[in-house]
Short mmCIF file of C-alpha atoms in Angstrom, two decimals:
data_model
loop_
_atom_site.label_atom_id
_atom_site.label_comp_id
_atom_site.label_asym_id
_atom_site.label_seq_id
_atom_site.Cartn_x
_atom_site.Cartn_y
_atom_site.Cartn_z
CA GLY L 12 84.09 122.89 126.28
CA ALA L 13 86.86 120.57 127.37
CA GLY L 14 90.41 121.68 126.87
CA VAL L 15 93.49 119.61 126.08
CA SER L 16 93.73 116.77 128.56
CA GLN L 17 97.00 115.13 129.52
CA SER L 18 97.68 112.13 131.71
CA PRO L 19 99.21 111.35 134.04
CA SER L 20 99.73 114.76 135.60
CA ASN L 21 102.81 113.48 137.42
CA LYS L 22 105.02 110.48 136.75
CA VAL L 23 107.98 109.32 138.81
CA THR L 24 109.96 106.40 137.48
CA GLU L 25 113.34 104.78 137.73
CA LYS L 26 116.08 105.33 135.21
CA GLY L 27 115.90 102.77 132.43
CA LYS L 28 112.13 102.27 132.55
CA ASP L 29 109.81 103.10 129.67
CA VAL L 30 107.07 105.70 130.10
CA GLU L 31 104.01 106.54 128.07
CA LEU L 32 102.35 109.94 128.18
CA ARG L 33 98.89 110.58 126.85
CA CYS L 34 97.29 113.62 125.24
CA ASP L 35 93.62 114.07 124.35
CA PRO L 36 93.25 117.16 122.14
CA ILE L 37 90.33 119.54 121.91
CA SER L 38 87.60 117.97 119.80
CA GLY L 39 87.86 119.06 116.17
CA HIS L 40 91.47 120.16 116.38
CA THR L 41 93.41 118.65 113.51
CA ALA L 42 96.90 119.60 114.69
CA LEU L 43 98.57 118.21 117.80
CA TYR L 44 101.97 119.15 119.21
CA TRP L 45 104.33 117.85 121.88
CA TYR L 46 106.83 120.06 123.70
CA ARG L 47 109.27 119.56 126.52
CA GLN L 48 110.10 122.20 129.13
CA ARG L 49 112.95 121.62 131.52
CA LEU L 50 112.96 123.47 134.80
CA GLY L 51 113.58 127.17 134.21
CA GLN L 52 113.97 126.68 130.47
CA GLY L 53 111.98 127.56 127.38
CA LEU L 54 109.71 125.33 125.33
CA GLU L 55 111.45 122.68 123.25
CA PHE L 56 109.50 121.39 120.25
CA LEU L 57 109.38 117.61 119.92
CA ILE L 58 106.88 116.53 117.27
CA TYR L 59 103.65 117.56 115.61
CA PHE L 60 100.82 115.81 113.80
CA GLN L 61 98.55 117.41 111.21
CA GLY L 62 95.59 115.33 110.08
CA ASN L 63 96.74 112.28 108.13
CA SER L 64 100.01 113.83 106.99
CA ALA L 65 103.35 112.39 108.03
CA PRO L 66 104.31 113.86 111.41
CA ASP L 67 107.12 116.35 111.77
CA LYS L 68 109.52 114.47 114.05
CA SER L 69 112.39 116.88 113.66
CA GLY L 70 112.43 117.86 117.33
CA LEU L 71 112.70 114.40 118.86
CA PRO L 72 116.01 114.38 120.78
CA SER L 73 116.87 110.70 120.27
CA ASP L 74 115.51 107.42 118.99
CA ARG L 75 114.33 106.65 122.53
CA PHE L 76 111.48 109.06 121.88
CA SER L 77 108.50 108.18 119.71
CA ALA L 78 104.93 109.35 119.34
CA GLU L 79 101.77 108.12 117.73
CA ARG L 80 98.43 109.59 116.90
CA THR L 81 95.44 107.79 115.48
CA GLY L 82 93.49 110.03 113.16
CA GLU L 83 92.58 113.26 114.89
CA SER L 84 92.28 111.81 118.35
CA VAL L 85 94.49 110.79 121.21
CA SER L 86 98.27 110.87 120.97
CA THR L 87 100.83 109.02 123.04
CA LEU L 88 104.45 110.01 123.57
CA THR L 89 106.69 107.12 124.55
CA ILE L 90 110.13 107.44 126.08
CA GLN L 91 112.13 104.23 126.23
CA ARG L 92 115.00 103.53 128.62
CA THR L 93 114.50 106.81 130.43
CA GLN L 94 117.50 108.86 131.52
CA GLN L 95 117.72 111.51 134.20
CA GLU L 96 117.99 114.23 131.56
CA ASP L 97 114.49 113.28 130.41
CA SER L 98 113.11 114.84 133.59
CA ALA L 99 110.91 117.72 132.50
CA VAL L 100 107.34 118.82 131.99
CA TYR L 101 105.93 117.39 128.76
CA LEU L 102 103.32 119.66 127.25
CA CYS L 103 100.78 118.81 124.60
CA ALA L 104 98.95 121.42 122.53
CA SER L 105 96.33 121.29 119.82
CA SER L 106 95.02 123.75 117.25
CA LEU L 107 92.21 123.91 114.71
CA ALA L 108 94.74 124.18 111.90
CA ILE L 109 98.45 124.67 111.56
CA ASP L 110 98.34 128.48 111.47
CA GLN L 111 95.86 128.80 114.31
CA PRO L 112 96.63 129.38 117.99
CA GLN L 113 97.78 126.39 119.96
CA HIS L 114 96.04 125.55 123.21
CA PHE L 115 98.05 123.76 125.86
CA GLY L 116 97.19 121.03 128.31
CA ASP L 117 98.37 121.16 131.91
CA GLY L 118 101.35 118.95 131.13
CA THR L 119 102.88 115.81 132.58
CA ARG L 120 105.66 116.36 135.08
CA LEU L 121 108.13 113.52 134.56
CA SER L 122 110.78 112.79 137.17
CA ILE L 123 113.45 110.16 136.57
CA LEU L 124 115.13 108.86 139.70
CA GLN H 3 120.68 133.13 114.44
CA LYS H 4 117.79 132.38 116.71
CA GLU H 5 114.39 132.24 115.06
CA VAL H 6 112.59 134.24 117.73
CA GLU H 7 114.24 136.56 120.22
CA GLN H 8 112.73 138.37 123.15
CA ASN H 9 114.11 141.05 125.43
CA SER H 10 115.58 138.91 128.14
CA GLY H 11 114.31 140.82 131.17
CA PRO H 12 113.42 140.41 133.85
CA LEU H 13 111.12 143.38 133.55
CA SER H 14 109.79 145.05 136.65
CA VAL H 15 107.09 147.73 136.61
CA PRO H 16 104.90 149.33 139.27
CA GLU H 17 101.21 148.62 139.46
CA GLY H 18 99.26 150.78 137.03
CA ALA H 19 102.18 151.28 134.64
CA ILE H 20 102.48 150.12 131.03
CA ALA H 21 104.59 147.02 130.50
CA SER H 22 106.20 146.68 127.08
CA LEU H 23 107.39 143.32 125.84
CA ASN H 24 109.29 142.97 122.59
CA CYS H 25 110.02 140.19 120.15
CA THR H 26 111.90 139.95 116.86
CA TYR H 27 111.85 137.09 114.39
CA SER H 28 114.13 135.98 111.61
CA ASP H 29 111.86 134.76 108.84
CA ARG H 30 110.19 137.37 106.60
CA GLY H 31 107.66 134.78 105.48
CA SER H 32 106.19 134.45 108.96
CA GLN H 33 102.43 134.64 108.95
CA SER H 34 101.09 134.12 112.45
CA PHE H 35 102.18 135.64 115.74
CA PHE H 36 101.10 134.82 119.25
CA TRP H 37 101.68 135.92 122.80
CA TYR H 38 101.37 133.45 125.64
CA ARG H 39 101.48 133.99 129.37
CA GLN H 40 102.97 131.34 131.63
CA TYR H 41 102.62 131.47 135.36
CA SER H 42 105.23 129.62 137.39
CA GLY H 43 104.48 125.91 137.41
CA LYS H 44 101.65 126.26 134.90
CA SER H 45 101.30 125.69 131.18
CA PRO H 46 101.29 128.53 128.62
CA GLU H 47 98.02 130.35 128.14
CA LEU H 48 97.18 132.17 124.92
CA ILE H 49 96.71 135.92 125.35
CA MET H 50 96.78 137.37 121.85
CA SER H 51 97.11 136.36 118.24
CA ILE H 52 97.92 138.77 115.42
CA TYR H 53 98.22 138.15 111.71
CA SER H 54 98.43 141.53 109.98
CA ASN H 55 100.43 144.72 110.42
CA GLY H 56 99.23 147.22 112.96
CA ASP H 57 97.71 147.08 116.40
CA LYS H 58 95.24 144.67 117.90
CA GLU H 59 93.65 145.48 121.21
CA ASP H 60 91.94 143.18 123.69
CA GLY H 61 91.12 144.74 127.01
CA ARG H 62 94.33 145.89 128.66
CA PHE H 63 96.47 144.08 126.09
CA THR H 64 97.64 145.47 122.75
CA ALA H 65 99.68 143.49 120.27
CA GLN H 66 101.64 145.39 117.64
CA LEU H 67 103.03 143.84 114.48
CA ASN H 68 105.49 145.33 112.01
CA LYS H 69 106.38 142.77 109.38
CA ALA H 70 108.81 145.09 107.58
CA SER H 71 110.87 145.37 110.77
CA GLN H 72 110.13 141.75 111.76
CA TYR H 73 108.98 142.93 115.13
CA VAL H 74 106.03 142.12 117.33
CA SER H 75 105.31 143.59 120.74
CA LEU H 76 102.84 143.29 123.57
CA LEU H 77 101.75 146.24 125.68
CA ILE H 78 99.98 145.70 128.97
CA ARG H 79 98.21 148.80 130.22
CA ASP H 80 97.32 149.40 133.85
CA SER H 81 99.56 146.51 134.89
CA GLN H 82 98.38 144.47 137.86
CA PRO H 83 100.33 142.20 140.21
CA SER H 84 98.34 139.32 138.72
CA ASP H 85 100.08 140.04 135.40
CA SER H 86 103.36 138.88 136.93
CA ALA H 87 104.39 135.91 134.79
CA THR H 88 106.66 134.90 131.94
CA TYR H 89 105.47 136.09 128.53
CA LEU H 90 106.29 133.97 125.52
CA CYS H 91 106.36 135.21 121.94
CA ALA H 92 105.59 132.55 119.33
CA VAL H 93 105.88 132.77 115.57
CA ASN H 94 104.72 130.45 112.82
CA LEU H 95 107.45 130.65 110.22
CA GLY H 96 105.18 130.88 107.22
CA ILE H 97 103.90 128.66 104.52
CA PHE H 98 107.08 128.24 102.51
CA ARG H 99 109.19 126.35 104.98
CA GLY H 100 108.36 122.86 103.84
CA SER H 101 108.61 120.38 106.67
CA THR H 102 108.64 123.08 109.31
CA LEU H 103 105.20 124.25 108.21
CA GLY H 104 102.96 124.36 111.22
CA ARG H 105 105.67 124.66 113.81
CA LEU H 106 105.51 127.49 116.27
CA TYR H 107 108.88 128.85 117.27
CA PHE H 108 108.92 130.19 120.79
CA GLY H 109 111.16 132.80 122.28
CA ARG H 110 112.74 132.08 125.65
CA GLY H 111 110.29 134.40 127.35
CA THR H 112 110.42 137.62 129.33
CA GLN H 113 109.71 137.49 133.02
CA LEU H 114 107.48 140.34 134.15
CA THR H 115 107.02 141.42 137.75
CA VAL H 116 104.40 144.00 138.65
CA TRP H 117 104.94 145.34 142.13
CA PRO H 118 102.16 146.93 144.18
#
C-alpha cells in the first residue's frame, strides 16, 4: 500500500516568501504529525492532529507557522515570511492511533536563500 | 531533564559483532517505545516497537524494555555494514500527560558504523 506522501520533495525560496508543504497520510491513519529536522540535528516536533480533536500545536516555533488538516486526510504546513533559520527537512508522519508506530514520509527539503 | 536520552556515540563495531544501543526516559507513565533507523539524507524508518517489559525479537534485532529502570535498548546481532545509520529511540509519554498525549519524544540518536 501507499506510504506517507509529501510534496514538494524540494523547495527553494527567497527569504520573506510564504511556503506551503503538503502531506498525504496513509489511508486510515487517524493521527498525523509534523516534524522539523535541521542539518545534523534531531527531530523537532511541530504539531499533531488526532481525528477531530483540537491539534497539539505546542511545538510550533513561532506564529509564522501554521498547519491545517481536513478530517483524516491531507494536511498542509504553512510558513509565512520565511527566514533562513527555517531551512530544514520537514517530515510528516502518520499512525493508526496515537500510541501506534508513526510512519514517515520522505520529507520536504526547504532551503531559504 | 531531557525526556529521552541515548548514548551519544558514535558507536563503531566490526562486521558480525553485536551492536548495543541504549535509551533512558524520564516519564514512568510511558507506554509505547520505538526504535527507528535513519540513513543519512533519508527519513526515519521504524525497526521495532515494544510495549511490555522483556525482550522482543525480530530477525537480527532485539528490543529490551525495563520499565522499572526506565530503560529500553536495541541489540543488533551479526551487524552488517548496511546497518550503519543513526538509530533513534522514541517514547510515547503515556496516557496521563494531557495535551502531550500522542506525542512521541525522540532521543538525539546514536550513530552506528559497522566496518567490514
